[in-house]
């Protein structure tokens, strides 16, 4: 994947621009933090039955996407340090790592779209939400998401030289973001009127406040995703539009910087969950107390 190798996604830089390299110590530190944070999110949701909801299932799936991108970069670093990047076996392993990274990219945008749909149903069909979005349906949606990610991640890597494939994935990214933005516009335009209707019903005020908080959380997650993944997305556009232009090659020399942004997304997301969810914070506190053999009590 690194830009100094002939990888299907990273490519090789042949221009006068020197490749920008990130110290491996930085990648290692981010890896340890990311793995710890995202595993804590998954364990907390599994441990606390109050967190067993469709939205938290999608959040766990998003955390898994973050884990996937972190593990892919870690495997790549190990391969670069200890194996011959020009060997046939190493090239096949590199393709697998690329596929995992693409799966992470597709998994992140798909899970954000699923969370947006979940928030939309929560706000505009609040009284029917538990009938429309059941845990069984959420499981089916997640299975479909990861099947889609696995197939398309491999297609993107092994057929990245086909122009149509790159166009498809660029359009997929744009269309997914547009769908999320359309849902946002509808939510923010109609949420206030709908909130007044729900608030007039007994026992619904707190529920509606929770929904609004969930929508804000999604807004923050989406903003972080766009900032962290857009450089990689732009890298794909460059591969399609100007693969041999020297100026474009200069941007491709920043590929490790793009990877760093992608890995930072995996570090920031869990902090957003913890900051926005009191239930998650309480679960973390209980988990740490138990790990200290009840010294906290």
PDB file of N, CA, C and O in Angstrom, residues 239-280:
ATOM      1  N   UNK A 239      -5.945   8.993  -9.069  1.00  0.00           N
ATOM      2  CA  UNK A 239      -5.642   7.773  -9.805  1.00  0.00           C
ATOM      3  C   UNK A 239      -6.449   7.685 -11.092  1.00  0.00           C
ATOM      4  O   UNK A 239      -5.989   7.157 -12.108  1.00  0.00           O
ATOM      5  N   UNK A 240      -7.666   8.234 -11.052  1.00  0.00           N
ATOM      6  CA  UNK A 240      -8.551   8.157 -12.213  1.00  0.00           C
ATOM      7  C   UNK A 240      -8.290   9.280 -13.207  1.00  0.00           C
ATOM      8  O   UNK A 240      -8.206   9.047 -14.425  1.00  0.00           O
ATOM      9  N   UNK A 241      -8.126  10.504 -12.724  1.00  0.00           N
ATOM     10  CA  UNK A 241      -8.084  11.675 -13.595  1.00  0.00           C
ATOM     11  C   UNK A 241      -6.693  11.930 -14.177  1.00  0.00           C
ATOM     12  O   UNK A 241      -6.544  12.215 -15.369  1.00  0.00           O
ATOM     13  N   UNK A 242      -5.665  11.854 -13.328  1.00  0.00           N
ATOM     14  CA  UNK A 242      -4.319  12.219 -13.804  1.00  0.00           C
ATOM     15  C   UNK A 242      -3.268  11.308 -13.200  1.00  0.00           C
ATOM     16  O   UNK A 242      -2.438  11.757 -12.391  1.00  0.00           O
ATOM     17  N   UNK A 243      -3.267  10.042 -13.545  1.00  0.00           N
ATOM     18  CA  UNK A 243      -2.333   9.102 -12.924  1.00  0.00           C
ATOM     19  C   UNK A 243      -0.866   9.377 -13.212  1.00  0.00           C
ATOM     20  O   UNK A 243       0.000   8.955 -12.443  1.00  0.00           O
ATOM     21  N   UNK A 244      -0.556  10.074 -14.318  1.00  0.00           N
ATOM     22  CA  UNK A 244       0.843  10.287 -14.691  1.00  0.00           C
ATOM     23  C   UNK A 244       1.254  11.757 -14.662  1.00  0.00           C
ATOM     24  O   UNK A 244       2.388  12.088 -15.002  1.00  0.00           O
ATOM     25  N   UNK A 245       0.341  12.636 -14.275  1.00  0.00           N
ATOM     26  CA  UNK A 245       0.681  14.050 -14.173  1.00  0.00           C
ATOM     27  C   UNK A 245       1.651  14.260 -13.005  1.00  0.00           C
ATOM     28  O   UNK A 245       1.412  13.766 -11.898  1.00  0.00           O
ATOM     29  N   UNK A 246       2.756  14.979 -13.201  1.00  0.00           N
ATOM     30  CA  UNK A 246       3.746  15.146 -12.123  1.00  0.00           C
ATOM     31  C   UNK A 246       3.192  15.844 -10.887  1.00  0.00           C
ATOM     32  O   UNK A 246       3.597  15.543  -9.762  1.00  0.00           O
ATOM     33  N   UNK A 247       2.260  16.773 -11.076  1.00  0.00           N
ATOM     34  CA  UNK A 247       1.665  17.446  -9.925  1.00  0.00           C
ATOM     35  C   UNK A 247       0.779  16.481  -9.125  1.00  0.00           C
ATOM     36  O   UNK A 247       0.764  16.505  -7.893  1.00  0.00           O
ATOM     37  N   UNK A 248       0.061  15.644  -9.854  1.00  0.00           N
ATOM     38  CA  UNK A 248      -0.757  14.630  -9.179  1.00  0.00           C
ATOM     39  C   UNK A 248       0.122  13.620  -8.465  1.00  0.00           C
ATOM     40  O   UNK A 248      -0.200  13.156  -7.364  1.00  0.00           O
ATOM     41  N   UNK A 249       1.255  13.296  -9.087  1.00  0.00           N
ATOM     42  CA  UNK A 249       2.192  12.377  -8.455  1.00  0.00           C
ATOM     43  C   UNK A 249       2.726  12.958  -7.148  1.00  0.00           C
ATOM     44  O   UNK A 249       2.995  12.225  -6.191  1.00  0.00           O
ATOM     45  N   UNK A 250       2.873  14.265  -7.106  1.00  0.00           N
ATOM     46  CA  UNK A 250       3.319  14.908  -5.864  1.00  0.00           C
ATOM     47  C   UNK A 250       2.302  14.692  -4.748  1.00  0.00           C
ATOM     48  O   UNK A 250       2.674  14.461  -3.589  1.00  0.00           O
ATOM     49  N   UNK A 251       1.021  14.779  -5.105  1.00  0.00           N
ATOM     50  CA  UNK A 251       0.008  14.525  -4.076  1.00  0.00           C
ATOM     51  C   UNK A 251       0.051  13.065  -3.630  1.00  0.00           C
ATOM     52  O   UNK A 251      -0.109  12.756  -2.448  1.00  0.00           O
ATOM     53  N   UNK A 252       0.293  12.161  -4.564  1.00  0.00           N
ATOM     54  CA  UNK A 252       0.353  10.751  -4.215  1.00  0.00           C
ATOM     55  C   UNK A 252       1.540  10.446  -3.304  1.00  0.00           C
ATOM     56  O   UNK A 252       1.546   9.439  -2.598  1.00  0.00           O
ATOM     57  N   UNK A 253       2.528  11.318  -3.302  1.00  0.00           N
ATOM     58  CA  UNK A 253       3.655  11.125  -2.392  1.00  0.00           C
ATOM     59  C   UNK A 253       3.249  11.352  -0.937  1.00  0.00           C
ATOM     60  O   UNK A 253       3.994  11.029  -0.016  1.00  0.00           O
ATOM     61  N   UNK A 254       2.039  11.907  -0.729  1.00  0.00           N
ATOM     62  CA  UNK A 254       1.524  12.149   0.623  1.00  0.00           C
ATOM     63  C   UNK A 254       0.668  10.985   1.135  1.00  0.00           C
ATOM     64  O   UNK A 254      -0.077  11.141   2.104  1.00  0.00           O
ATOM     65  N   UNK A 255       0.781   9.835   0.495  1.00  0.00           N
ATOM     66  CA  UNK A 255      -0.124   8.730   0.816  1.00  0.00           C
ATOM     67  C   UNK A 255      -0.037   8.318   2.282  1.00  0.00           C
ATOM     68  O   UNK A 255      -1.056   8.005   2.907  1.00  0.00           O
ATOM     69  N   UNK A 256       1.148   8.303   2.866  1.00  0.00           N
ATOM     70  CA  UNK A 256       1.261   7.931   4.275  1.00  0.00           C
ATOM     71  C   UNK A 256       0.584   8.955   5.187  1.00  0.00           C
ATOM     72  O   UNK A 256       0.058   8.598   6.240  1.00  0.00           O
ATOM     73  N   UNK A 257       0.595  10.210   4.770  1.00  0.00           N
ATOM     74  CA  UNK A 257      -0.128  11.235   5.530  1.00  0.00           C
ATOM     75  C   UNK A 257      -1.630  10.952   5.481  1.00  0.00           C
ATOM     76  O   UNK A 257      -2.344  11.085   6.484  1.00  0.00           O
ATOM     77  N   UNK A 258      -2.119  10.550   4.285  1.00  0.00           N
ATOM     78  CA  UNK A 258      -3.532  10.189   4.151  1.00  0.00           C
ATOM     79  C   UNK A 258      -3.881   9.020   5.064  1.00  0.00           C
ATOM     80  O   UNK A 258      -4.945   9.009   5.699  1.00  0.00           O
ATOM     81  N   UNK A 259      -2.990   8.036   5.126  1.00  0.00           N
ATOM     82  CA  UNK A 259      -3.213   6.896   6.016  1.00  0.00           C
ATOM     83  C   UNK A 259      -3.259   7.333   7.475  1.00  0.00           C
ATOM     84  O   UNK A 259      -4.057   6.817   8.266  1.00  0.00           O
ATOM     85  N   UNK A 260      -2.409   8.294   7.817  1.00  0.00           N
ATOM     86  CA  UNK A 260      -2.394   8.792   9.188  1.00  0.00           C
ATOM     87  C   UNK A 260      -3.738   9.420   9.550  1.00  0.00           C
ATOM     88  O   UNK A 260      -4.275   9.185  10.644  1.00  0.00           O
ATOM     89  N   UNK A 261      -4.305  10.205   8.633  1.00  0.00           N
ATOM     90  CA  UNK A 261      -5.624  10.796   8.866  1.00  0.00           C
ATOM     91  C   UNK A 261      -6.686   9.719   9.053  1.00  0.00           C
ATOM     92  O   UNK A 261      -7.559   9.828   9.918  1.00  0.00           O
ATOM     93  N   UNK A 262      -6.624   8.682   8.217  1.00  0.00           N
ATOM     94  CA  UNK A 262      -7.600   7.601   8.319  1.00  0.00           C
ATOM     95  C   UNK A 262      -7.508   6.906   9.670  1.00  0.00           C
ATOM     96  O   UNK A 262      -8.533   6.571  10.289  1.00  0.00           O
ATOM     97  N   UNK A 263      -6.292   6.689  10.154  1.00  0.00           N
ATOM     98  CA  UNK A 263      -6.117   6.040  11.448  1.00  0.00           C
ATOM     99  C   UNK A 263      -6.544   6.958  12.595  1.00  0.00           C
ATOM    100  O   UNK A 263      -7.048   6.490  13.626  1.00  0.00           O
ATOM    101  N   UNK A 264      -6.364   8.257  12.428  1.00  0.00           N
ATOM    102  CA  UNK A 264      -6.822   9.199  13.455  1.00  0.00           C
ATOM    103  C   UNK A 264      -8.336   9.159  13.607  1.00  0.00           C
ATOM    104  O   UNK A 264      -8.870   9.357  14.697  1.00  0.00           O
ATOM    105  N   UNK A 265      -9.034   8.897  12.504  1.00  0.00           N
ATOM    106  CA  UNK A 265     -10.491   8.745  12.569  1.00  0.00           C
ATOM    107  C   UNK A 265     -10.862   7.631  13.542  1.00  0.00           C
ATOM    108  O   UNK A 265     -11.822   7.746  14.309  1.00  0.00           O
ATOM    109  N   UNK A 266     -10.077   6.535  13.524  1.00  0.00           N
ATOM    110  CA  UNK A 266     -10.336   5.414  14.416  1.00  0.00           C
ATOM    111  C   UNK A 266     -10.054   5.757  15.874  1.00  0.00           C
ATOM    112  O   UNK A 266     -10.574   5.111  16.781  1.00  0.00           O
ATOM    113  N   UNK A 267      -9.238   6.774  16.123  1.00  0.00           N
ATOM    114  CA  UNK A 267      -8.954   7.216  17.488  1.00  0.00           C
ATOM    115  C   UNK A 267     -10.013   8.202  17.979  1.00  0.00           C
ATOM    116  O   UNK A 267     -10.436   8.162  19.140  1.00  0.00           O
ATOM    117  N   UNK A 268     -10.467   9.073  17.079  1.00  0.00           N
ATOM    118  CA  UNK A 268     -11.396  10.146  17.466  1.00  0.00           C
ATOM    119  C   UNK A 268     -12.808   9.614  17.711  1.00  0.00           C
ATOM    120  O   UNK A 268     -13.482  10.044  18.660  1.00  0.00           O
ATOM    121  N   UNK A 269     -13.282   8.688  16.883  1.00  0.00           N
ATOM    122  CA  UNK A 269     -14.660   8.198  16.992  1.00  0.00           C
ATOM    123  C   UNK A 269     -15.020   7.701  18.394  1.00  0.00           C
ATOM    124  O   UNK A 269     -16.057   8.098  18.946  1.00  0.00           O
ATOM    125  N   UNK A 270     -14.208   6.814  19.007  1.00  0.00           N
ATOM    126  CA  UNK A 270     -14.567   6.351  20.361  1.00  0.00           C
ATOM    127  C   UNK A 270     -14.648   7.476  21.383  1.00  0.00           C
ATOM    128  O   UNK A 270     -15.456   7.416  22.321  1.00  0.00           O
ATOM    129  N   UNK A 271     -13.815   8.507  21.218  1.00  0.00           N
ATOM    130  CA  UNK A 271     -13.884   9.647  22.136  1.00  0.00           C
ATOM    131  C   UNK A 271     -15.222  10.367  21.989  1.00  0.00           C
ATOM    132  O   UNK A 271     -15.791  10.855  22.973  1.00  0.00           O
ATOM    133  N   UNK A 272     -15.732  10.427  20.755  1.00  0.00           N
ATOM    134  CA  UNK A 272     -17.034  11.053  20.518  1.00  0.00           C
ATOM    135  C   UNK A 272     -18.141  10.247  21.193  1.00  0.00           C
ATOM    136  O   UNK A 272     -19.026  10.799  21.853  1.00  0.00           O
ATOM    137  N   UNK A 273     -18.093   8.902  21.051  1.00  0.00           N
ATOM    138  CA  UNK A 273     -19.102   8.068  21.696  1.00  0.00           C
ATOM    139  C   UNK A 273     -19.116   8.306  23.199  1.00  0.00           C
ATOM    140  O   UNK A 273     -20.174   8.499  23.812  1.00  0.00           O
ATOM    141  N   UNK A 274     -17.910   8.257  23.798  1.00  0.00           N
ATOM    142  CA  UNK A 274     -17.813   8.388  25.254  1.00  0.00           C
ATOM    143  C   UNK A 274     -18.261   9.766  25.722  1.00  0.00           C
ATOM    144  O   UNK A 274     -18.929   9.907  26.751  1.00  0.00           O
ATOM    145  N   UNK A 275     -17.886  10.801  24.969  1.00  0.00           N
ATOM    146  CA  UNK A 275     -18.242  12.164  25.367  1.00  0.00           C
ATOM    147  C   UNK A 275     -19.748  12.395  25.257  1.00  0.00           C
ATOM    148  O   UNK A 275     -20.332  13.117  26.072  1.00  0.00           O
ATOM    149  N   UNK A 276     -20.392  11.765  24.260  1.00  0.00           N
ATOM    150  CA  UNK A 276     -21.813  12.019  24.018  1.00  0.00           C
ATOM    151  C   UNK A 276     -22.744  11.072  24.771  1.00  0.00           C
ATOM    152  O   UNK A 276     -23.934  11.328  24.859  1.00  0.00           O
ATOM    153  N   UNK A 277     -22.226   9.968  25.330  1.00  0.00           N
ATOM    154  CA  UNK A 277     -23.095   8.973  25.955  1.00  0.00           C
ATOM    155  C   UNK A 277     -22.734   8.770  27.422  1.00  0.00           C
ATOM    156  O   UNK A 277     -21.679   8.225  27.750  1.00  0.00           O
ATOM    157  N   UNK A 278     -23.645   9.184  28.308  1.00  0.00           N
ATOM    158  CA  UNK A 278     -23.429   8.985  29.745  1.00  0.00           C
ATOM    159  C   UNK A 278     -23.469   7.499  30.085  1.00  0.00           C
ATOM    160  O   UNK A 278     -22.734   7.035  30.966  1.00  0.00           O
ATOM    161  N   UNK A 279     -24.306   6.745  29.367  1.00  0.00           N
ATOM    162  CA  UNK A 279     -24.420   5.302  29.621  1.00  0.00           C
ATOM    163  C   UNK A 279     -23.102   4.592  29.315  1.00  0.00           C
ATOM    164  O   UNK A 279     -22.665   3.715  30.070  1.00  0.00           O
ATOM    165  N   UNK A 280     -22.461   4.987  28.236  1.00  0.00           N
ATOM    166  CA  UNK A 280     -21.162   4.404  27.904  1.00  0.00           C
ATOM    167  C   UNK A 280     -20.114   4.758  28.947  1.00  0.00           C
ATOM    168  O   UNK A 280     -19.314   3.899  29.357  1.00  0.00           O
TER     169      UNK A 280
END
